[in-house]
Every structure is written in structure tokens, then in C-alpha cells.
GROMACS .gro file of C-alpha atoms in nm:
model
  358
    1MET     CA    1   3.289  -1.828  -1.390
    2ASP     CA    2   3.654  -1.791  -1.435
    3ILE     CA    3   3.850  -1.477  -1.430
    4PRO     CA    4   3.841  -1.284  -1.744
    5GLU     CA    5   4.114  -1.386  -1.938
    6PHE     CA    6   4.302  -1.033  -2.068
    7VAL     CA    7   4.183  -0.687  -2.063
    8ASN     CA    8   4.178  -0.546  -2.408
    9ARG     CA    9   4.396  -0.266  -2.433
   10GLU     CA   10   4.346  -0.211  -2.772
   11LYS     CA   11   4.520   0.113  -2.799
   12GLU     CA   12   4.825   0.007  -2.570
   13ILE     CA   13   4.892  -0.271  -2.811
   14ARG     CA   14   4.889  -0.103  -3.114
   15GLU     CA   15   5.162   0.170  -2.954
   16VAL     CA   16   5.342  -0.142  -2.882
   17LYS     CA   17   5.321  -0.293  -3.191
   18ALA     CA   18   5.388   0.026  -3.375
   19ILE     CA   19   5.712   0.061  -3.202
   20LEU     CA   20   5.830  -0.286  -3.258
   21SER     CA   21   5.723  -0.255  -3.647
   22GLY     CA   22   6.045  -0.002  -3.679
   23ARG     CA   23   6.413  -0.029  -3.585
   24PRO     CA   24   6.483  -0.012  -3.237
   25ASN     CA   25   6.554   0.369  -3.161
   26PHE     CA   26   6.453   0.427  -2.805
   27VAL     CA   27   6.472   0.233  -2.464
   28TYR     CA   28   6.103   0.257  -2.353
   29PHE     CA   29   5.973   0.234  -1.984
   30VAL     CA   30   5.657   0.071  -1.943
   31TYR     CA   31   5.522   0.215  -1.596
   32GLY     CA   32   5.202   0.234  -1.409
   33PRO     CA   33   5.023   0.194  -1.120
   34ILE     CA   34   5.055  -0.122  -0.925
   35ASN     CA   35   4.836  -0.416  -1.040
   36SER     CA   36   4.728  -0.204  -1.344
   37GLY     CA   37   4.817  -0.482  -1.610
   38LYS     CA   38   5.160  -0.418  -1.723
   39THR     CA   39   5.258  -0.703  -1.716
   40ALA     CA   40   4.985  -0.894  -1.919
   41LEU     CA   41   5.005  -0.616  -2.164
   42ILE     CA   42   5.358  -0.706  -2.268
   43MET     CA   43   5.291  -1.088  -2.273
   44ARG     CA   44   4.988  -1.032  -2.471
   45VAL     CA   45   5.212  -0.822  -2.743
   46ALA     CA   46   5.466  -1.101  -2.704
   47GLU     CA   47   5.221  -1.388  -2.819
   48GLU     CA   48   5.111  -1.180  -3.085
   49LEU     CA   49   5.461  -1.108  -3.294
   50PRO     CA   50   5.506  -1.266  -3.577
   51ARG     CA   51   5.743  -1.551  -3.589
   52ASP     CA   52   6.070  -1.351  -3.681
   53TYR     CA   53   6.039  -1.169  -3.337
   54VAL     CA   54   6.281  -1.365  -3.046
   55ILE     CA   55   6.113  -1.271  -2.714
   56PHE     CA   56   6.385  -1.266  -2.427
   57TYR     CA   57   6.179  -1.196  -2.155
   58VAL     CA   58   6.275  -1.143  -1.753
   59ASN     CA   59   6.138  -1.073  -1.472
   60PHE     CA   60   6.263  -1.016  -1.143
   61ARG     CA   61   6.010  -1.005  -0.921
   62GLY     CA   62   6.061  -1.239  -0.603
   63ARG     CA   63   6.395  -1.301  -0.727
   64ASP     CA   64   6.699  -1.252  -0.460
   65VAL     CA   65   6.918  -1.056  -0.660
   66GLN     CA   66   7.211  -0.809  -0.439
   67THR     CA   67   7.513  -0.902  -0.639
   68ILE     CA   68   7.631  -0.937  -0.992
   69ASP     CA   69   7.628  -1.294  -0.959
   70ASP     CA   70   7.287  -1.346  -0.890
   71LEU     CA   71   7.188  -1.101  -1.192
   72THR     CA   72   7.397  -1.331  -1.416
   73ARG     CA   73   7.201  -1.590  -1.318
   74VAL     CA   74   6.868  -1.446  -1.359
   75LEU     CA   75   6.984  -1.321  -1.699
   76PHE     CA   76   7.098  -1.640  -1.835
   77ARG     CA   77   6.957  -1.995  -1.858
   78VAL     CA   78   7.256  -2.245  -1.914
   79LYS     CA   79   7.230  -2.502  -2.201
   80ARG     CA   80   7.374  -2.808  -2.121
   81GLY     CA   81   7.475  -3.081  -2.377
   82LYS     CA   82   7.677  -3.107  -2.686
   83ILE     CA   83   7.620  -2.769  -2.845
   84SER     CA   84   7.825  -2.553  -3.018
   85GLU     CA   85   8.054  -2.284  -2.794
   86GLU     CA   86   8.077  -2.069  -3.086
   87THR     CA   87   7.843  -1.744  -3.056
   88LYS     CA   88   7.720  -1.773  -3.363
   89GLU     CA   89   7.656  -2.134  -3.415
   90PHE     CA   90   7.486  -2.146  -3.088
   91VAL     CA   91   7.243  -1.913  -3.244
   92LYS     CA   92   7.170  -2.082  -3.549
   93GLU     CA   93   7.155  -2.384  -3.339
   94MET     CA   94   6.847  -2.213  -3.123
   95LEU     CA   95   6.668  -2.050  -3.376
   96LYS     CA   96   6.635  -2.373  -3.575
   97SER     CA   97   6.452  -2.498  -3.336
   98GLY     CA   98   6.190  -2.279  -3.432
   99ALA     CA   99   5.888  -2.157  -3.187
  100LYS     CA  100   5.991  -1.814  -2.985
  101VAL     CA  101   5.825  -1.985  -2.653
  102LEU     CA  102   6.153  -2.125  -2.653
  103TYR     CA  103   6.259  -1.789  -2.531
  104LYS     CA  104   5.928  -1.654  -2.386
  105LEU     CA  105   5.973  -1.649  -1.926
  106LYS     CA  106   6.307  -1.833  -1.958
  107GLY     CA  107   6.589  -1.534  -1.990
  108ILE     CA  108   6.885  -1.544  -2.247
  109PRO     CA  109   7.012  -1.908  -2.340
  110ILE     CA  110   7.348  -1.943  -2.335
  111PRO     CA  111   7.642  -2.238  -2.332
  112GLU     CA  112   7.736  -2.374  -2.010
  113ASN     CA  113   8.117  -2.322  -2.113
  114MET     CA  114   8.036  -1.932  -2.187
  115PHE     CA  115   7.830  -1.906  -1.854
  116GLU     CA  116   8.152  -2.008  -1.680
  117ILE     CA  117   8.345  -1.801  -1.816
  118LEU     CA  118   8.109  -1.516  -1.784
  119PHE     CA  119   8.083  -1.620  -1.443
  120ARG     CA  120   8.380  -1.657  -1.304
  121ARG     CA  121   8.475  -1.288  -1.410
  122VAL     CA  122   8.137  -1.120  -1.327
  123ASP     CA  123   8.327  -0.803  -1.217
  124LYS     CA  124   8.378  -0.777  -1.524
  125VAL     CA  125   8.039  -0.648  -1.673
  126GLU     CA  126   8.182  -0.543  -1.991
  127ASP     CA  127   8.252  -0.899  -2.078
  128ILE     CA  128   7.901  -0.991  -2.001
  129PHE     CA  129   7.739  -0.724  -2.219
  130ALA     CA  130   8.033  -0.733  -2.522
  131TYR     CA  131   7.911  -1.138  -2.519
  132LEU     CA  132   7.518  -1.022  -2.537
  133GLU     CA  133   7.561  -0.769  -2.794
  134GLU     CA  134   7.718  -1.018  -3.005
  135TYR     CA  135   7.448  -1.293  -2.924
  136PHE     CA  136   7.191  -0.982  -3.062
  137GLY     CA  137   7.398  -0.932  -3.363
  138GLU     CA  138   7.385  -1.273  -3.474
  139ILE     CA  139   7.044  -1.261  -3.429
  140VAL     CA  140   6.946  -1.028  -3.639
  141GLU     CA  141   7.218  -1.158  -3.881
  142GLU     CA  142   7.002  -1.490  -3.933
  143GLY     CA  143   6.697  -1.234  -4.011
  144TYR     CA  144   6.539  -1.212  -3.687
  145LYS     CA  145   6.419  -0.943  -3.444
  146PRO     CA  146   6.538  -0.968  -3.091
  147VAL     CA  147   6.318  -0.786  -2.829
  148PHE     CA  148   6.477  -0.770  -2.457
  149ILE     CA  149   6.217  -0.696  -2.143
  150LEU     CA  150   6.267  -0.675  -1.821
  151ASP     CA  151   6.055  -0.638  -1.568
  152GLU     CA  152   6.029  -0.487  -1.202
  153MET     CA  153   6.363  -0.344  -1.236
  154GLN     CA  154   6.333  -0.160  -0.965
  155THR     CA  155   6.405  -0.429  -0.753
  156ILE     CA  156   6.783  -0.451  -0.851
  157LYS     CA  157   6.859  -0.074  -0.797
  158GLU     CA  158   7.079  -0.171  -0.513
  159VAL     CA  159   7.343  -0.375  -0.718
  160ILE     CA  160   7.670  -0.263  -0.754
  161ASN     CA  161   7.971  -0.356  -0.988
  162ALA     CA  162   8.323  -0.392  -0.886
  163THR     CA  163   8.421   0.007  -0.873
  164GLY     CA  164   8.122   0.038  -0.652
  165LYS     CA  165   7.873   0.210  -0.863
  166PRO     CA  166   7.498   0.081  -0.941
  167VAL     CA  167   7.463  -0.161  -1.239
  168VAL     CA  168   7.150  -0.037  -1.339
  169GLU     CA  169   7.304   0.231  -1.459
  170ARG     CA  170   7.527   0.061  -1.643
  171LEU     CA  171   7.269  -0.139  -1.792
  172PHE     CA  172   7.105   0.143  -1.931
  173ASN     CA  173   7.361   0.302  -2.057
  174PHE     CA  174   7.394  -0.049  -2.307
  175PHE     CA  175   7.016  -0.059  -2.350
  176VAL     CA  176   7.134   0.279  -2.546
  177ARG     CA  177   7.381   0.097  -2.750
  178LEU     CA  178   7.138  -0.178  -2.828
  179THR     CA  179   6.882   0.080  -2.953
  180LYS     CA  180   6.986   0.435  -3.025
  181GLU     CA  181   7.362   0.344  -3.127
  182THR     CA  182   7.353   0.022  -3.306
  183HIS     CA  183   6.957  -0.058  -3.365
  184LEU     CA  184   6.985  -0.411  -3.258
  185CYS     CA  185   6.754  -0.466  -3.048
  186HIS     CA  186   6.394  -0.354  -2.870
  187CYS     CA  187   6.449  -0.287  -2.514
  188PHE     CA  188   6.121  -0.222  -2.275
  189CYS     CA  189   6.188  -0.180  -1.928
  190ALA     CA  190   5.867  -0.266  -1.680
  191THR     CA  191   5.840  -0.094  -1.340
  192SER     CA  192   5.586   0.042  -1.088
  193ASP     CA  193   5.857   0.257  -0.918
  194CYS     CA  194   5.872   0.564  -1.097
  195LEU     CA  195   6.106   0.727  -0.863
  196PHE     CA  196   6.330   0.427  -0.980
  197ILE     CA  197   6.285   0.572  -1.366
  198GLU     CA  198   6.340   0.936  -1.288
  199ASP     CA  199   6.718   0.841  -1.113
  200VAL     CA  200   6.767   0.604  -1.399
  201TYR     CA  201   6.721   0.871  -1.611
  202SER     CA  202   6.912   1.124  -1.507
  203ASN     CA  203   7.203   0.931  -1.361
  204ALA     CA  204   7.218   0.701  -1.675
  205ARG     CA  205   7.202   1.023  -1.910
  206LEU     CA  206   6.875   0.901  -2.099
  207GLU     CA  207   6.796   1.237  -2.244
  208GLY     CA  208   6.668   1.202  -2.617
  209ARG     CA  209   6.723   0.857  -2.581
  210ALA     CA  210   6.466   0.715  -2.394
  211LYS     CA  211   6.024   0.726  -2.414
  212TYR     CA  212   5.743   0.635  -2.169
  213LEU     CA  213   5.456   0.398  -2.196
  214LEU     CA  214   5.204   0.469  -1.932
  215VAL     CA  215   5.004   0.169  -1.874
  216ASP     CA  216   4.725   0.304  -1.653
  217ASP     CA  217   4.444   0.171  -1.439
  218LEU     CA  218   4.104   0.146  -1.641
  219GLY     CA  219   3.871   0.472  -1.741
  220LYS     CA  220   3.503   0.431  -1.600
  221GLU     CA  221   3.330   0.293  -1.950
  222GLU     CA  222   3.570   0.041  -1.997
  223ALA     CA  223   3.596  -0.112  -1.631
  224PHE     CA  224   3.222  -0.123  -1.657
  225ARG     CA  225   3.296  -0.328  -1.926
  226MET     CA  226   3.525  -0.576  -1.729
  227TYR     CA  227   3.248  -0.553  -1.443
  228GLU     CA  228   3.031  -0.696  -1.640
  229ALA     CA  229   3.279  -1.000  -1.766
  230PHE     CA  230   3.368  -1.047  -1.379
  231GLY     CA  231   2.990  -1.061  -1.340
  232PHE     CA  232   2.959  -0.759  -1.059
  233GLN     CA  233   2.614  -0.611  -1.035
  234ASP     CA  234   2.636  -0.263  -0.829
  235LYS     CA  235   2.892  -0.107  -1.109
  236LYS     CA  236   2.845   0.236  -0.967
  237LEU     CA  237   2.896   0.096  -0.632
  238VAL     CA  238   3.240  -0.106  -0.731
  239TRP     CA  239   3.377   0.202  -0.937
  240ASP     CA  240   3.345   0.401  -0.611
  241TYR     CA  241   3.581   0.137  -0.382
  242ILE     CA  242   3.836   0.026  -0.662
  243GLY     CA  243   3.771   0.179  -0.965
  244GLY     CA  244   3.952   0.047  -1.265
  245LYS     CA  245   4.252  -0.146  -1.138
  246ILE     CA  246   4.257  -0.468  -1.244
  247GLY     CA  247   4.423  -0.602  -0.957
  248ASP     CA  248   4.136  -0.474  -0.664
  249MET     CA  249   3.862  -0.641  -0.928
  250VAL     CA  250   4.047  -1.004  -0.908
  251SER     CA  251   4.048  -0.967  -0.545
  252LEU     CA  252   3.643  -0.853  -0.511
  253PHE     CA  253   3.594  -1.185  -0.769
  254GLU     CA  254   3.754  -1.405  -0.535
  255GLU     CA  255   3.597  -1.230  -0.250
  256LYS     CA  256   3.283  -1.300  -0.446
  257LYS     CA  257   3.343  -1.654  -0.500
  258ARG     CA  258   3.385  -1.719  -0.158
  259GLY     CA  259   3.036  -1.612  -0.090
  260TYR     CA  260   3.054  -1.284   0.001
  261ARG     CA  261   2.832  -0.987  -0.096
  262GLU     CA  262   2.970  -0.709  -0.306
  263GLN     CA  263   2.899  -0.455  -0.033
  264GLU     CA  264   3.064  -0.701   0.267
  265ALA     CA  265   3.371  -0.798   0.018
  266LEU     CA  266   3.444  -0.398  -0.040
  267ASN     CA  267   3.435  -0.313   0.324
  268ARG     CA  268   3.664  -0.636   0.396
  269MET     CA  269   3.885  -0.547   0.116
  270LEU     CA  270   3.920  -0.176   0.211
  271LYS     CA  271   3.969  -0.242   0.608
  272ASP     CA  272   4.263  -0.458   0.506
  273GLU     CA  273   4.390  -0.203   0.323
  274ALA     CA  274   4.343   0.064   0.579
  275GLY     CA  275   4.510  -0.193   0.813
  276LYS     CA  276   4.823  -0.231   0.578
  277ILE     CA  277   4.854   0.148   0.565
  278GLU     CA  278   4.869   0.167   0.982
  279TRP     CA  279   5.070  -0.147   1.000
  280MET     CA  280   5.321   0.027   0.817
  281LEU     CA  281   5.302   0.386   1.021
  282ASP     CA  282   5.310   0.170   1.325
  283LEU     CA  283   5.626  -0.038   1.235
  284VAL     CA  284   5.781   0.356   1.151
  285GLU     CA  285   5.659   0.482   1.510
  286GLU     CA  286   5.792   0.203   1.681
  287GLY     CA  287   6.115   0.240   1.500
  288GLU     CA  288   6.100  -0.116   1.321
  289LYS     CA  289   6.084   0.024   0.977
  290ILE     CA  290   6.325   0.275   0.843
  291GLY     CA  291   6.172   0.567   0.707
  292PRO     CA  292   6.147   0.945   0.750
  293ASP     CA  293   5.962   1.138   1.097
  294ILE     CA  294   5.626   0.938   1.129
  295GLU     CA  295   5.398   1.286   1.134
  296GLU     CA  296   5.578   1.393   0.805
  297ILE     CA  297   5.437   1.106   0.672
  298LYS     CA  298   5.067   1.156   0.813
  299ASN     CA  299   5.058   1.517   0.766
  300THR     CA  300   5.194   1.380   0.355
  301LEU     CA  301   4.886   1.141   0.394
  302ARG     CA  302   4.651   1.396   0.499
  303LYS     CA  303   4.698   1.614   0.220
  304PHE     CA  304   4.500   1.333   0.023
  305LYS     CA  305   4.165   1.375   0.273
  306ASN     CA  306   3.974   1.609   0.030
  307LYS     CA  307   4.198   1.656  -0.305
  308GLU     CA  308   4.298   1.313  -0.524
  309LYS     CA  309   4.595   1.453  -0.698
  310TRP     CA  310   4.879   1.688  -0.654
  311LEU     CA  311   5.160   1.832  -0.812
  312TYR     CA  312   5.498   1.610  -0.732
  313ARG     CA  313   5.678   1.985  -0.629
  314GLU     CA  314   5.393   2.128  -0.429
  315ILE     CA  315   5.435   1.807  -0.163
  316LYS     CA  316   5.765   1.677  -0.237
  317GLY     CA  317   5.971   1.531   0.071
  318LYS     CA  318   6.118   1.232   0.185
  319ALA     CA  319   5.771   1.099   0.365
  320LEU     CA  320   5.642   1.184  -0.034
  321LYS     CA  321   5.935   0.959  -0.130
  322PHE     CA  322   5.873   0.684   0.157
  323LEU     CA  323   5.494   0.649   0.027
  324ILE     CA  324   5.582   0.613  -0.354
  325GLN     CA  325   5.818   0.335  -0.241
  326GLU     CA  326   5.595   0.172  -0.035
  327ASN     CA  327   5.335   0.152  -0.303
  328VAL     CA  328   5.091   0.384  -0.124
  329LEU     CA  329   5.117   0.654  -0.369
  330PHE     CA  330   5.205   0.656  -0.755
  331TYR     CA  331   5.410   0.896  -0.925
  332ASN     CA  332   5.360   1.003  -1.250
  333PRO     CA  333   5.678   1.109  -1.372
  334VAL     CA  334   5.544   1.264  -1.767
  335GLU     CA  335   5.309   1.449  -1.554
  336GLY     CA  336   5.431   1.559  -1.250
  337THR     CA  337   5.197   1.442  -1.052
  338VAL     CA  338   5.152   1.261  -0.738
  339CYS     CA  339   4.829   1.029  -0.641
  340PRO     CA  340   4.709   0.723  -0.472
  341GLN     CA  341   4.804   0.343  -0.628
  342GLY     CA  342   4.443   0.298  -0.662
  343ARG     CA  343   4.080   0.419  -0.543
  344LEU     CA  344   4.106   0.177  -0.266
  345ILE     CA  345   4.389   0.324  -0.127
  346LEU     CA  346   4.239   0.705  -0.204
  347LYS     CA  347   3.943   0.543   0.036
  348ALA     CA  348   4.188   0.380   0.323
  349ILE     CA  349   4.335   0.705   0.357
  350ARG     CA  350   4.024   0.889   0.411
  351GLU     CA  351   3.872   0.674   0.646
  352LEU     CA  352   4.215   0.669   0.808
  353CYS     CA  353   4.155   1.071   0.826
  354LYS     CA  354   3.847   1.020   1.024
  355ASP     CA  355   4.017   0.885   1.309
  356LEU     CA  356   4.377   0.790   1.354
  357LEU     CA  357   4.517   1.095   1.121
  358LYS     CA  358   4.270   1.381   1.205
   0.00000   0.00000   0.00000
């Protein structure tokens, strides 16, 4: 038996397609807990769009982006050979090739000479943005609809420009230019780091210019349908341990393939999750990991012993931010709430409360 290819996200798919059916007006943050299926949703929508959409998808996951140089190399895909270096002619040449898959997962095609010009002047971020605006404008002129998708954007939040300011702030102002001002290109930014979203929202002055799309863990009814697809037997037991988190369903499926019974596999997963949290606490306590006071962290975790969700303002502090950044807790910026990243982590925290955190 193979892993189910895609989780049915009809509501979210309809919502994204409705956005794309109109002209670009807002920057959209696609957010949600880790392993909730954000990337899978984005790629499914991209695959189902008509041929007049051109998808530019850049995933920063696993990419070492520390400087403007790194960012430029990730954003662009250099095209070598005898091709036009004029933006208008180059775009025409690219679009003649037809298949939109040319653009998916590979960054933005750019002539080698133009890349060298931009790369030599990476301190001039405005040059890069000016080129991109011209590039997207030419695509629109040719009758196509560009869609720019940046995944795991939180990984570039430390990159600074020549003036010492975060590049991500200027990048989002550029997104506003592409959407709200010129209506040239749809822009989607996916992340599970919602504190990053809040920082960008305030620093880049995105009020009235950005909207949120939540891709959450599945509800019970939909989760049970997925359990059937995975071949899980004791649905109530599985729900108690992992709820509707797709990533954990895949992990359980793999554990069962190795010959473990469901209860045994779930216990192994729980032990592993608790071990990760305990290891993180040990590193902070021993000074090998930079973090707030260890007791403040433990006290924040204890908050979830008998309560699953809190208002952010009720328990805000350095420890809370630390646990959100470590993907132990999930912050929903729309609701202003905080909860564990999934039922398995909630269960792990409560197991630790019996001993380590008691």
C-alpha cells in the first residue's frame, strides 16, 4: 500500500483559485502548523491551473541563505546559450516553450548575462526588484498571469542589505508593489513561523495590503477518512495520539510498514517527541543552546498540562516566543492564540509534566 497522494482540501483549493481568478490585490500569507500540508496544497493548485498561468515557485527549505548573494542565486535559474538578453524578447522565448512546468520548482529563468549584471551589484537590491517588475510586466503583456510563490520564507529573515536592514522587509514592500499597486502578479508566502509573519506585517506596513490563508491540521471527520486511506484500524486511538496532522499520519504509516502495531508505533512516536523536547531543554540548561531562563520555559510548557489553547497575551514572554520558534508551540496571528504544534506534541508535553515538568 502506498501513501495517499493528496489530502482532500476542497475548501482551501476553492479559496486559492478564487483569489487567482481575479486581479492581484493583496499579498497572501499561507500559514499553519508544521506538517499540515501547506506546500502540498500550493503545488496541487499550481498543477490544476489553466495554461495561461505561469507559476514561479521558490522553496527556501534546506537552502543556506545568509547573504544577498545567496538570495539571488536561489531566486533565479540561469539560462545559458544563445538567447536574447532583452527582457521582452527573453520572456517571449520562454513562453514559446509552452509547458508551465518549466517554471515550477526552479526559480525565475534569467539570461546568464543579466544574472551576472545583477549578481555583481547585489548590494543594489533595487536593481533586482526593478528587473523583476519589468519581467512580470512582460509576461502580462504576452497575455499570461504570473504567480510568485515563496515557501518557508522565515529562513531568510536574518538576511540584511548593504544598509544593514532586513531584506525581507524590502521584499514584502516589493510584493505590495506587484499586487496592490501595479496588479501585475499574485504573491503567496508560505510559512509555519507566525511570529515572522507578525514582524513582517508591522515592519513592512502591510495593513490593508495583506491577507491570511490558514492551512490547519484536519478536523476529525476528514482525519478519519484519511485514516481509512492509510489503513489505520483503531481510529479513536490514532486520533487521541496524532489528531489531524498529516505529517504524523505519514510517520505512523511508515512505522506500521516496519512491522509495529498501531499502539506500539504510536508509543514510539510519542516517546520520540517527548525526547526531542527534553533534549532541547537540556541544551538550554547546559548553555549549548541560546534561550531564555530554563525555568521560564518549563513554566510555559506546564501551562498546557490541563489546557490545550491559550490567548497569546495571557502567557506572552521570551519563553513563549522561544517555544514557538522551536516549533513546539503554534501561534495563530489571526486568532491571537497559542497551542502545541499538534496533538502528539501536546501529549508529549503532558507526559513530561508527570516527571520532568512536575
